[in-house]
Amino acid sequence: MDEALLRSLTPSVLAVLVRRGADFAAAEDAVQDALVEAVRGWPADPVRDPKGWLVTVAWRRFLDATRSDTARRRREHLVDEEPAPGPAPAVDDTLQLYFLCAHPSLTPSSAVALTLRAVGGLTTRQIARAYLVPEATMAQRISRAKRTVSGVRFDRPGDVATVLRVLYLVFNEGYSGDVDLAAEAIRLTRQLAASIDHPEVAGLLALMLLHHARRAARTAPDGSLVPLAEQDRGRWDTGAIAEGVAILQAALARDRLGEFQAQAAIAALHADAPTAEETDWVQIVEWYDELAGLTDSPVVRLNRAVAVGEADGPRAGLAALAALDAALPRYTAVAAYLHERDGDPATAARLYAEAARKAPDLAERDHLMRQAARLNARRSR
């Protein structure tokens, strides 16, 4: 290893990072990391362009170290902001970074995981929960993705489908997770919809708006979860619902159905019902059939079992549920609900308690425990 060469290249590499916008301290740390990697890797695998290699690796280190923190700080300022309707401003650096990190050299799933971690500000645990895999498995996947893009130039954007998947998962985490990212996901999706004419981008934006419209009604004043059927529909944001439905109708009219449009159609049917009892469950089942055909997702089939139970009765829902893997997240909670509707409170109470032990967060656990306690109290009277 030519240490003199490394020393001579260090100032110019540092200057490149600073010109690209890195502050000096962060750039210096990134360059030092690149030098350590060079010392480890060059003897076994010499490079033809030492300076170019160092600049690429140092810039990647800088992105890994700073973008997540920057994204978190930006989102902290947006916590109390609701997404405003109307046209979005011009595409900014954040959306461009989503495309660059969704690198073509990665598989779509790896690109999504890496982008969520490096740019979206999500933890490895949050990403693993979104993918329904153990945290250790997701950590390995992200590490492999980083190794895959090690040394490559971030000058080829990824495809729209990968970026949509990232935005969808960021929104879901913001909608129900530990960090409020929902408004930022909607902001970026608005920008994307304003910049490209793509029905699935419109479908995702509609889906986000329709779900976000119900946000104020999702929790009680004490922080407990309020199920959809029990929500105060007067607290739903009718402006966001109207905008979401209009965007969805325009997208569906193009007859290029995708999974986000199908999900948005289901959300629109829920939003359109004046009361829970007036929900058009037959149409919702039909949309779940479309969605299952598009995704073949076990989670979609789990949600479909609930819809079948509402449309055709709890016995039909339980039959649909029996065809699925009992290890699916929330399978037990769905089984509890359907057994309760089928007039079997003893089985339902037991399953609610079991589901509570498997719940991914405290709010959901407490909700399920309350359901079990409610049924047990009723049985003891």
XYZ file of N, CA, C and O in Angstrom, residues 23-200:
712
model
N -20.183 19.789 4.903
C -19.412 20.645 5.799
C -18.064 19.972 6.073
O -17.910 18.758 5.933
N -17.095 20.790 6.467
C -15.720 20.302 6.509
C -15.550 19.124 7.469
O -14.895 18.125 7.138
N -16.159 19.215 8.666
C -15.964 18.156 9.658
C -16.530 16.829 9.156
O -15.893 15.783 9.264
N -17.751 16.888 8.568
C -18.358 15.663 8.057
C -17.566 15.119 6.874
O -17.377 13.906 6.732
N -17.071 16.026 6.022
C -16.279 15.594 4.881
C -14.978 14.929 5.338
O -14.546 13.910 4.777
N -14.362 15.491 6.346
C -13.104 14.937 6.857
C -13.323 13.524 7.411
O -12.541 12.609 7.147
N -14.402 13.348 8.171
C -14.712 12.014 8.700
C -14.950 11.020 7.565
O -14.492 9.869 7.622
N -15.678 11.457 6.538
C -15.971 10.567 5.424
C -14.706 10.171 4.675
O -14.526 9.011 4.278
N -13.797 11.130 4.485
C -12.536 10.834 3.800
C -11.702 9.858 4.624
O -11.093 8.924 4.076
N -11.663 10.049 5.926
C -10.905 9.128 6.780
C -11.464 7.709 6.672
O -10.709 6.732 6.617
N -12.788 7.580 6.642
C -13.399 6.258 6.469
C -12.998 5.637 5.137
O -12.725 4.432 5.044
N -12.979 6.463 4.083
C -12.578 5.961 2.774
C -11.126 5.511 2.776
O -10.771 4.491 2.164
N -10.265 6.258 3.466
C -8.851 5.883 3.533
C -8.671 4.546 4.255
O -7.874 3.701 3.836
N -9.427 4.357 5.327
C -9.343 3.081 6.049
C -9.774 1.938 5.138
O -9.146 0.873 5.105
N -10.853 2.163 4.375
C -11.311 1.117 3.464
C -10.283 0.847 2.371
O -10.083 -0.295 1.949
N -9.605 1.903 1.930
C -8.561 1.720 0.914
C -7.407 0.892 1.452
O -6.885 -0.002 0.766
N -6.990 1.185 2.675
C -5.894 0.429 3.284
C -6.256 -1.046 3.390
O -5.417 -1.931 3.167
N -7.517 -1.328 3.699
C -7.946 -2.717 3.835
C -8.098 -3.409 2.481
O -7.775 -4.583 2.339
N -8.598 -2.683 1.493
C -8.989 -3.343 0.262
C -8.029 -3.264 -0.904
O -7.972 -4.177 -1.729
N -7.248 -2.190 -0.986
C -6.415 -2.009 -2.171
C -5.322 -3.075 -2.349
O -5.042 -3.462 -3.484
N -4.666 -3.527 -1.276
C -3.612 -4.532 -1.505
C -4.126 -5.770 -2.227
O -3.435 -6.337 -3.079
N -5.346 -6.205 -1.915
C -5.893 -7.398 -2.549
C -6.594 -7.082 -3.866
O -6.694 -7.945 -4.736
N -7.066 -5.821 -4.011
C -7.824 -5.461 -5.212
C -7.455 -4.040 -5.634
O -8.207 -3.090 -5.378
N -6.299 -3.853 -6.290
C -5.856 -2.511 -6.688
C -6.871 -1.834 -7.600
O -7.564 -2.488 -8.389
N -6.938 -0.514 -7.494
C -7.872 0.252 -8.328
C -7.091 1.037 -9.368
O -5.934 1.407 -9.156
N -7.732 1.294 -10.496
C -7.055 2.003 -11.582
C -7.106 3.518 -11.403
O -6.257 4.239 -11.909
N -8.123 4.001 -10.672
C -8.274 5.448 -10.475
C -8.393 5.718 -8.974
O -9.502 5.836 -8.447
N -7.256 5.803 -8.275
C -7.308 5.953 -6.813
C -8.118 7.159 -6.349
O -8.925 7.057 -5.430
N -7.931 8.305 -6.991
C -8.646 9.499 -6.545
C -10.151 9.337 -6.768
O -10.958 9.639 -5.883
N -10.522 8.841 -7.962
C -11.953 8.652 -8.231
C -12.576 7.675 -7.256
O -13.706 7.871 -6.792
N -11.846 6.609 -6.938
C -12.349 5.617 -5.982
C -12.559 6.258 -4.614
O -13.593 6.074 -3.968
N -11.570 7.042 -4.146
C -11.669 7.676 -2.827
C -12.819 8.674 -2.780
O -13.552 8.752 -1.783
N -12.997 9.454 -3.839
C -14.085 10.421 -3.860
C -15.430 9.711 -3.773
O -16.321 10.094 -3.008
N -15.598 8.635 -4.551
C -16.868 7.902 -4.563
C -17.171 7.302 -3.201
O -18.289 7.433 -2.675
N -16.181 6.624 -2.618
C -16.402 5.979 -1.334
C -16.602 7.006 -0.228
O -17.469 6.847 0.645
N -15.830 8.087 -0.250
C -15.986 9.121 0.778
C -17.353 9.777 0.687
O -18.003 10.035 1.712
N -17.808 10.027 -0.542
C -19.134 10.639 -0.696
C -20.228 9.696 -0.208
O -21.190 10.125 0.431
N -20.059 8.415 -0.476
C -21.029 7.439 0.029
C -21.040 7.421 1.550
O -22.096 7.368 2.179
N -19.848 7.449 2.152
C -19.766 7.494 3.612
C -20.446 8.753 4.151
O -21.135 8.721 5.176
N -20.233 9.869 3.457
C -20.866 11.116 3.886
C -22.386 10.997 3.827
O -23.097 11.413 4.751
N -22.907 10.396 2.735
C -24.352 10.212 2.619
C -24.887 9.349 3.754
O -25.893 9.683 4.393
N -24.188 8.231 4.003
C -24.631 7.322 5.063
C -24.665 8.013 6.416
O -25.571 7.786 7.220
N -23.671 8.867 6.661
C -23.515 9.462 7.989
C -24.418 10.658 8.225
O -24.792 10.945 9.349
N -24.744 11.396 7.152
C -25.427 12.670 7.363
C -26.854 12.735 6.855
O -27.675 13.451 7.426
N -27.177 11.997 5.793
C -28.498 12.167 5.203
C -29.610 11.730 6.137
O -30.661 12.375 6.213
N -29.400 10.633 6.840
C -30.435 10.173 7.759
C -30.686 11.206 8.850
O -31.827 11.527 9.176
N -29.606 11.771 9.392
C -29.748 12.767 10.440
C -30.413 14.028 9.905
O -31.271 14.629 10.563
N -30.032 14.437 8.688
C -30.651 15.609 8.080
C -32.135 15.391 7.867
O -32.956 16.271 8.135
N -32.466 14.189 7.372
C -33.878 13.878 7.144
C -34.661 13.913 8.453
O -35.787 14.414 8.501
N -34.084 13.378 9.506
C -34.773 13.377 10.805
C -35.031 14.803 11.280
O -36.120 15.131 11.753
N -33.993 15.667 11.178
C -34.166 17.046 11.647
C -35.237 17.766 10.835
O -36.052 18.511 11.386
N -35.223 17.526 9.512
C -36.223 18.176 8.667
C -37.623 17.720 9.059
O -38.562 18.507 9.128
N -37.764 16.433 9.329
C -39.080 15.905 9.651
C -39.555 16.355 11.030
O -40.749 16.464 11.274
N -38.637 16.622 11.941
C -39.033 17.150 13.241
C -39.723 18.501 13.086
O -40.675 18.815 13.795
N -39.250 19.299 12.116
C -39.889 20.594 11.870
C -41.256 20.433 11.221
O -42.100 21.327 11.284
N -41.489 19.271 10.569
C -42.734 19.045 9.852
C -43.761 18.254 10.658
O -44.835 17.951 10.164
N -43.415 17.907 11.913
C -44.273 17.016 12.697
C -45.693 17.535 12.782
O -46.662 16.788 12.624
N -45.858 18.845 13.039
C -47.192 19.385 13.248
C -47.814 19.938 11.976
O -48.901 20.514 12.019
N -47.144 19.781 10.852
C -47.680 20.311 9.601
C -48.548 19.275 8.905
O -48.164 18.129 8.764
N -49.703 19.679 8.462
C -50.561 18.814 7.665
C -50.289 19.090 6.199
O -50.007 20.233 5.812
N -50.368 18.081 5.342
C -50.112 18.307 3.914
C -51.183 19.201 3.305
O -52.375 18.933 3.428
N -50.762 20.277 2.667
C -51.707 21.212 2.068
C -52.123 20.729 0.683
O -51.308 20.188 -0.053
N -53.398 20.893 0.328
C -53.817 20.492 -1.016
C -53.256 21.433 -2.067
O -52.801 22.531 -1.764
N -53.327 21.007 -3.318
C -52.896 21.850 -4.413
C -51.584 21.408 -4.999
O -50.997 20.417 -4.580
N -51.094 22.148 -5.988
C -49.864 21.756 -6.683
C -48.654 21.822 -5.776
O -48.601 22.605 -4.832
N -47.676 20.958 -6.062
C -46.454 20.913 -5.268
C -45.410 21.848 -5.846
O -45.446 22.195 -7.024
N -44.456 22.297 -5.035
C -43.348 23.078 -5.578
C -42.443 22.197 -6.423
O -42.636 20.988 -6.517
N -41.448 22.816 -7.024
C -40.535 22.066 -7.878
C -39.831 20.973 -7.088
O -39.665 21.062 -5.879
N -39.437 19.905 -7.787
C -38.759 18.776 -7.164
C -37.494 19.251 -6.464
O -36.717 20.023 -7.007
N -37.293 18.802 -5.225
C -36.125 19.252 -4.476
C -35.115 18.121 -4.352
O -35.286 17.028 -4.875
N -34.038 18.398 -3.627
C -32.941 17.442 -3.519
C -33.376 16.141 -2.855
O -32.821 15.083 -3.155
N -34.339 16.198 -1.938
C -34.722 14.994 -1.212
C -35.296 13.946 -2.160
O -34.902 12.774 -2.118
N -36.193 14.346 -3.032
C -36.778 13.398 -3.963
C -35.724 12.865 -4.929
O -35.698 11.671 -5.248
N -34.831 13.741 -5.377
C -33.758 13.289 -6.254
C -32.884 12.261 -5.553
O -32.442 11.272 -6.144
N -32.650 12.465 -4.265
C -31.826 11.529 -3.513
C -32.509 10.167 -3.387
O -31.849 9.122 -3.417
N -33.830 10.168 -3.276
C -34.565 8.898 -3.259
C -34.283 8.112 -4.541
O -34.065 6.897 -4.509
N -34.306 8.806 -5.668
C -34.050 8.134 -6.942
C -32.611 7.642 -7.041
O -32.353 6.547 -7.530
N -31.663 8.448 -6.570
C -30.268 8.050 -6.678
C -29.943 6.864 -5.778
O -29.167 5.980 -6.142
N -30.542 6.820 -4.593
C -30.260 5.707 -3.677
C -30.986 4.429 -4.088
O -30.592 3.339 -3.676
N -32.040 4.565 -4.893
C -32.698 3.373 -5.445
C -31.885 2.918 -6.657
O -32.343 2.914 -7.793
N -30.643 2.525 -6.421
C -29.644 2.345 -7.478
C -29.969 1.130 -8.352
O -30.383 0.077 -7.848
N -29.775 1.245 -9.669
C -30.093 0.120 -10.570
C -29.288 -1.142 -10.295
O -29.699 -2.230 -10.710
N -28.152 -1.021 -9.615
C -27.360 -2.221 -9.335
C -27.945 -3.058 -8.209
O -27.495 -4.179 -7.959
N -28.953 -2.538 -7.514
C -29.585 -3.244 -6.405
C -30.892 -3.879 -6.856
O -31.561 -3.386 -7.759
N -31.275 -4.960 -6.184
C -32.619 -5.480 -6.378
C -33.609 -4.475 -5.799
O -33.253 -3.687 -4.914
N -34.855 -4.467 -6.281
C -35.816 -3.501 -5.745
C -35.957 -3.556 -4.229
O -35.999 -2.520 -3.565
N -36.023 -4.761 -3.648
C -36.198 -4.853 -2.197
C -34.989 -4.306 -1.453
O -35.124 -3.624 -0.431
N -33.784 -4.565 -1.961
C -32.579 -4.042 -1.309
C -32.492 -2.537 -1.463
O -32.085 -1.830 -0.534
N -32.873 -2.028 -2.645
C -32.845 -0.586 -2.860
C -33.817 0.118 -1.917
O -33.504 1.172 -1.348
N -34.994 -0.465 -1.732
C -35.974 0.116 -0.814
C -35.424 0.141 0.602
O -35.474 1.164 1.298
N -34.881 -0.972 1.054
C -34.359 -1.047 2.423
C -33.232 -0.048 2.636
O -33.184 0.653 3.657
N -32.304 0.029 1.684
C -31.179 0.951 1.817
C -31.653 2.399 1.827
O -31.184 3.212 2.628
N -32.592 2.737 0.964
C -33.072 4.112 0.892
C -33.839 4.494 2.156
O -33.703 5.606 2.666
N -34.637 3.574 2.660
C -35.353 3.846 3.913
C -34.381 4.140 5.041
O -34.613 5.014 5.878
N -33.274 3.408 5.064
C -32.296 3.580 6.146
C -31.465 4.842 5.957
O -31.267 5.617 6.889
N -30.960 5.055 4.730
C -30.015 6.145 4.502
C -30.695 7.489 4.324
O -30.143 8.522 4.717
N -31.889 7.507 3.734
C -32.543 8.772 3.406
C -33.842 8.964 4.178
O -34.153 10.054 4.629
N -34.609 7.880 4.314
C -35.914 8.002 4.948
C -35.871 8.233 6.440
O -36.850 8.651 7.038
N -34.713 7.945 7.062
C -34.588 8.178 8.494
C -35.178 7.090 9.358
O -35.324 7.270 10.566
N -35.532 5.922 8.765
C -36.097 4.837 9.560
C -34.982 3.982 10.159
O -33.898 3.867 9.585
N -35.270 3.393 11.296
C -34.317 2.483 11.917
C -34.411 1.113 11.255
O -35.392 0.786 10.587
N -33.382 0.296 11.489
C -33.401 -1.066 10.954
C -34.597 -1.840 11.503
O -35.239 -2.617 10.783
N -34.942 -1.609 12.752
C -36.090 -2.298 13.352
C -37.390 -1.920 12.653
O -38.237 -2.783 12.372
N -37.569 -0.629 12.366
C -38.784 -0.191 11.689
C -38.885 -0.789 10.286
O -39.964 -1.201 9.849
N -37.769 -0.837 9.580
C -37.770 -1.397 8.226
C -38.075 -2.891 8.277
O -38.844 -3.412 7.458
N -37.461 -3.593 9.245
C -37.714 -5.030 9.381
C -39.188 -5.289 9.656
O -39.781 -6.234 9.110
N -39.803 -4.458 10.479
C -41.222 -4.629 10.788
C -42.077 -4.421 9.542
O -43.053 -5.149 9.306
N -41.692 -3.455 8.697
C -42.445 -3.210 7.460
C -42.338 -4.388 6.499
O -43.277 -4.694 5.765
N -41.186 -5.056 6.507
C -40.963 -6.188 5.607
C -41.357 -7.526 6.229
O -41.238 -8.563 5.579
N -41.792 -7.526 7.472
C -42.207 -8.740 8.171
C -41.056 -9.745 8.287
O -41.242 -10.960 8.114
N -39.852 -9.246 8.578
C -38.692 -10.121 8.759
C -37.998 -9.753 10.068
O -38.181 -8.649 10.583
N -37.170 -10.667 10.620
C -36.433 -10.333 11.843
C -35.472 -9.160 11.610
O -34.969 -8.946 10.500
N -35.204 -8.430 12.681
C -34.312 -7.272 12.572
C -32.928 -7.675 12.078
O -32.308 -6.971 11.271
N -32.409 -8.818 12.565
C -31.080 -9.268 12.137
C -31.043 -9.548 10.639
O -30.050 -9.240 9.958
N -32.123 -10.106 10.109
C -32.202 -10.375 8.669
C -32.152 -9.078 7.879
O -31.454 -8.969 6.861
N -32.896 -8.079 8.342
C -32.903 -6.809 7.628
C -31.552 -6.111 7.732
O -31.086 -5.486 6.765
N -30.891 -6.216 8.886
C -29.560 -5.608 9.034
C -28.583 -6.205 8.021
O -27.781 -5.484 7.403
N -28.666 -7.511 7.828
C -27.800 -8.167 6.846
C -28.139 -7.711 5.430
O -27.242 -7.491 4.601
N -29.430 -7.542 5.150
C -29.845 -7.119 3.811
C -29.315 -5.718 3.511
O -28.826 -5.445 2.405
N -29.409 -4.829 4.496
C -28.926 -3.461 4.297
C -27.405 -3.457 4.133
O -26.863 -2.732 3.286
N -26.721 -4.270 4.919
C -25.258 -4.345 4.803
C -24.847 -4.848 3.418
O -23.905 -4.327 2.804
N -25.562 -5.865 2.916
C -25.257 -6.372 1.576
C -25.510 -5.301 0.520
O -24.751 -5.169 -0.446
N -26.578 -4.540 0.703
C -26.870 -3.471 -0.256
C -25.767 -2.425 -0.248
O -25.349 -1.939 -1.309
N -25.276 -2.086 0.928
C -24.185 -1.112 1.004
C -22.934 -1.650 0.317
O -22.224 -0.905 -0.377
N -22.654 -2.931 0.503
C -21.485 -3.507 -0.155
C -21.658 -3.521 -1.675
O -20.703 -3.301 -2.420
N -22.886 -3.744 -2.117
C -23.147 -3.793 -3.557
C -22.853 -2.454 -4.219
O -22.293 -2.396 -5.323
N -23.250 -1.367 -3.549
C -23.046 -0.049 -4.158
C -21.720 0.567 -3.749
O -21.424 1.699 -4.122
N -20.926 -0.156 -2.991
C -19.630 0.371 -2.574
C -18.764 0.637 -3.800
O -18.498 -0.242 -4.611
N -18.345 1.882 -3.944
C -17.458 2.245 -5.038
C -18.142 2.603 -6.330
O -17.470 3.050 -7.258
N -19.478 2.425 -6.438
C -20.151 2.796 -7.681
C -20.570 4.258 -7.615
O -20.728 4.832 -6.549
N -20.752 4.861 -8.768
C -21.161 6.269 -8.821
C -22.680 6.361 -8.684
O -23.419 5.607 -9.310
N -23.121 7.318 -7.874
C -24.558 7.542 -7.696
C -25.033 8.530 -8.764
O -25.467 9.637 -8.464
N -24.909 8.112 -10.023
C -25.287 8.997 -11.117
C -26.352 8.393 -12.018
O -26.685 8.955 -13.048
N -26.900 7.218 -11.637
C -27.968 6.601 -12.405
C -29.181 6.430 -11.499
O -29.132 5.673 -10.535
N -30.265 7.139 -11.777
C -31.429 7.039 -10.890
C -32.110 5.690 -10.995
O -32.081 5.031 -12.029
N -32.739 5.276 -9.893
C -33.525 4.055 -9.892
C -34.869 4.284 -10.564
O -35.192 5.391 -11.008
N -35.688 3.221 -10.626
C -36.958 3.363 -11.334
C -38.047 3.897 -10.414
O -37.919 3.919 -9.186
N -39.130 4.326 -11.031
C -40.231 4.943 -10.293
C -40.855 3.948 -9.319
O -41.211 4.315 -8.192
N -40.997 2.688 -9.731
C -41.650 1.696 -8.877
C -40.924 1.543 -7.547
O -41.550 1.423 -6.487
N -39.586 1.559 -7.580
C -38.814 1.427 -6.338
C -39.016 2.648 -5.452
O -39.207 2.523 -4.239
N -39.000 3.826 -6.042
C -39.190 5.050 -5.252
C -40.600 5.084 -4.664
O -40.785 5.491 -3.506
N -41.595 4.643 -5.417
C -42.956 4.593 -4.880
C -43.033 3.657 -3.683
O -43.717 3.954 -2.690
N -42.356 2.512 -3.766
C -42.360 1.577 -2.642
C -41.742 2.224 -1.411
O -42.244 2.060 -0.290
N -40.657 2.976 -1.595
C -40.026 3.656 -0.470
C -40.983 4.671 0.141
O -41.190 4.713 1.364
N -41.592 5.497 -0.691
C -42.510 6.522 -0.182
C -43.696 5.892 0.539
O -44.150 6.396 1.575
N -44.188 4.782 0.016
C -45.315 4.078 0.640
C -44.940 3.588 2.039
O -45.700 3.763 3.001
N -43.758 2.993 2.165
C -43.338 2.473 3.463
C -43.009 3.602 4.438
O -43.268 3.490 5.644
N -42.429 4.693 3.944
C -42.173 5.848 4.805
C -43.498 6.394 5.330
O -43.638 6.712 6.517
N -44.493 6.506 4.458
C -45.803 6.993 4.893
C -46.413 6.067 5.935
O -46.940 6.511 6.951
N -46.359 4.757 5.683
C -46.933 3.810 6.638
C -46.272 3.921 7.995
O -46.938 3.831 9.038
N -44.963 4.094 8.031
C -44.278 4.233 9.310
C -44.667 5.536 9.982
O -44.851 5.602 11.193
N -44.813 6.581 9.165
C -45.233 7.861 9.730
C -46.659 7.838 10.204
O -47.031 8.536 11.144
N -47.493 7.021 9.561
C -48.918 6.952 9.906
C -49.153 6.176 11.183
O -50.061 6.461 11.940
N -48.286 5.171 11.450
C -48.560 4.300 12.597
C -47.335 4.020 13.456
O -47.417 3.264 14.402
N -46.201 4.619 13.147
C -44.974 4.261 13.845
C -44.526 5.264 14.871
O -45.293 6.102 15.350
N -43.226 5.199 15.192
C -42.677 6.002 16.273
C -42.362 7.435 15.851
O -42.332 8.344 16.670
N -42.060 7.646 14.570
C -41.647 8.952 14.078
C -42.656 9.417 13.053
O -43.090 8.650 12.194
N -43.059 10.700 13.111
C -44.071 11.214 12.202
C -43.428 11.569 10.866
O -42.778 12.594 10.727
N -43.623 10.712 9.875
C -43.060 10.931 8.552
C -44.152 11.087 7.494
O -43.839 11.253 6.322
N -45.412 11.019 7.892
C -46.492 10.970 6.918
C -46.560 12.246 6.079
O -46.711 12.193 4.854
N -46.462 13.406 6.727
C -46.562 14.661 5.980
C -45.438 14.792 4.974
O -45.640 15.264 3.845
N -44.240 14.367 5.339
C -43.111 14.436 4.416
C -43.307 13.491 3.245
O -43.002 13.834 2.091
N -43.830 12.299 3.490
C -44.076 11.354 2.402
C -45.113 11.919 1.433
O -44.966 11.778 0.208
N -46.148 12.553 1.950
C -47.154 13.154 1.077
C -46.550 14.305 0.281
O -46.798 14.450 -0.924
N -45.740 15.119 0.927
C -45.097 16.242 0.234
C -44.261 15.751 -0.951
O -44.351 16.281 -2.063
N -43.463 14.703 -0.718
C -42.606 14.195 -1.777
C -43.427 13.524 -2.884
O -43.092 13.624 -4.070
N -44.503 12.832 -2.503
C -45.343 12.197 -3.513
C -46.062 13.241 -4.354
O -46.270 13.048 -5.565
N -46.451 14.350 -3.745
C -47.024 15.453 -4.521
C -46.013 15.945 -5.563
O -46.362 16.209 -6.718
N -44.784 16.100 -5.134
C -43.755 16.565 -6.061
C -43.577 15.578 -7.213
O -43.459 15.984 -8.378
N -43.567 14.311 -6.880
C -43.398 13.296 -7.915
C -44.578 13.309 -8.879
O -44.407 13.205 -10.097
N -45.794 13.441 -8.347
C -46.988 13.483 -9.198
C -46.989 14.708 -10.105
O -47.494 14.656 -11.237
N -46.410 15.807 -9.609
C -46.348 17.026 -10.420
C -45.294 16.938 -11.514
O -45.373 17.661 -12.510
N -44.332 16.036 -11.338
C -43.216 15.987 -12.290
C -43.350 14.885 -13.334
O -42.756 14.977 -14.409
N -44.124 13.822 -13.039
C -44.291 12.751 -14.021
C -45.759 12.347 -14.099
O -46.485 12.411 -13.103
N -46.180 11.943 -15.290
C -47.565 11.532 -15.525
C -47.627 10.009 -15.436
O -47.362 9.315 -16.409
N -47.973 9.512 -14.245
C -47.924 8.067 -13.996
C -49.117 7.709 -13.112
O -49.252 8.228 -12.005
N -50.012 6.814 -13.561
C -51.219 6.526 -12.773
C -50.930 5.939 -11.401
O -51.696 6.169 -10.456
N -49.837 5.193 -11.237
C -49.544 4.628 -9.923
C -49.018 5.691 -8.961
O -49.231 5.590 -7.758
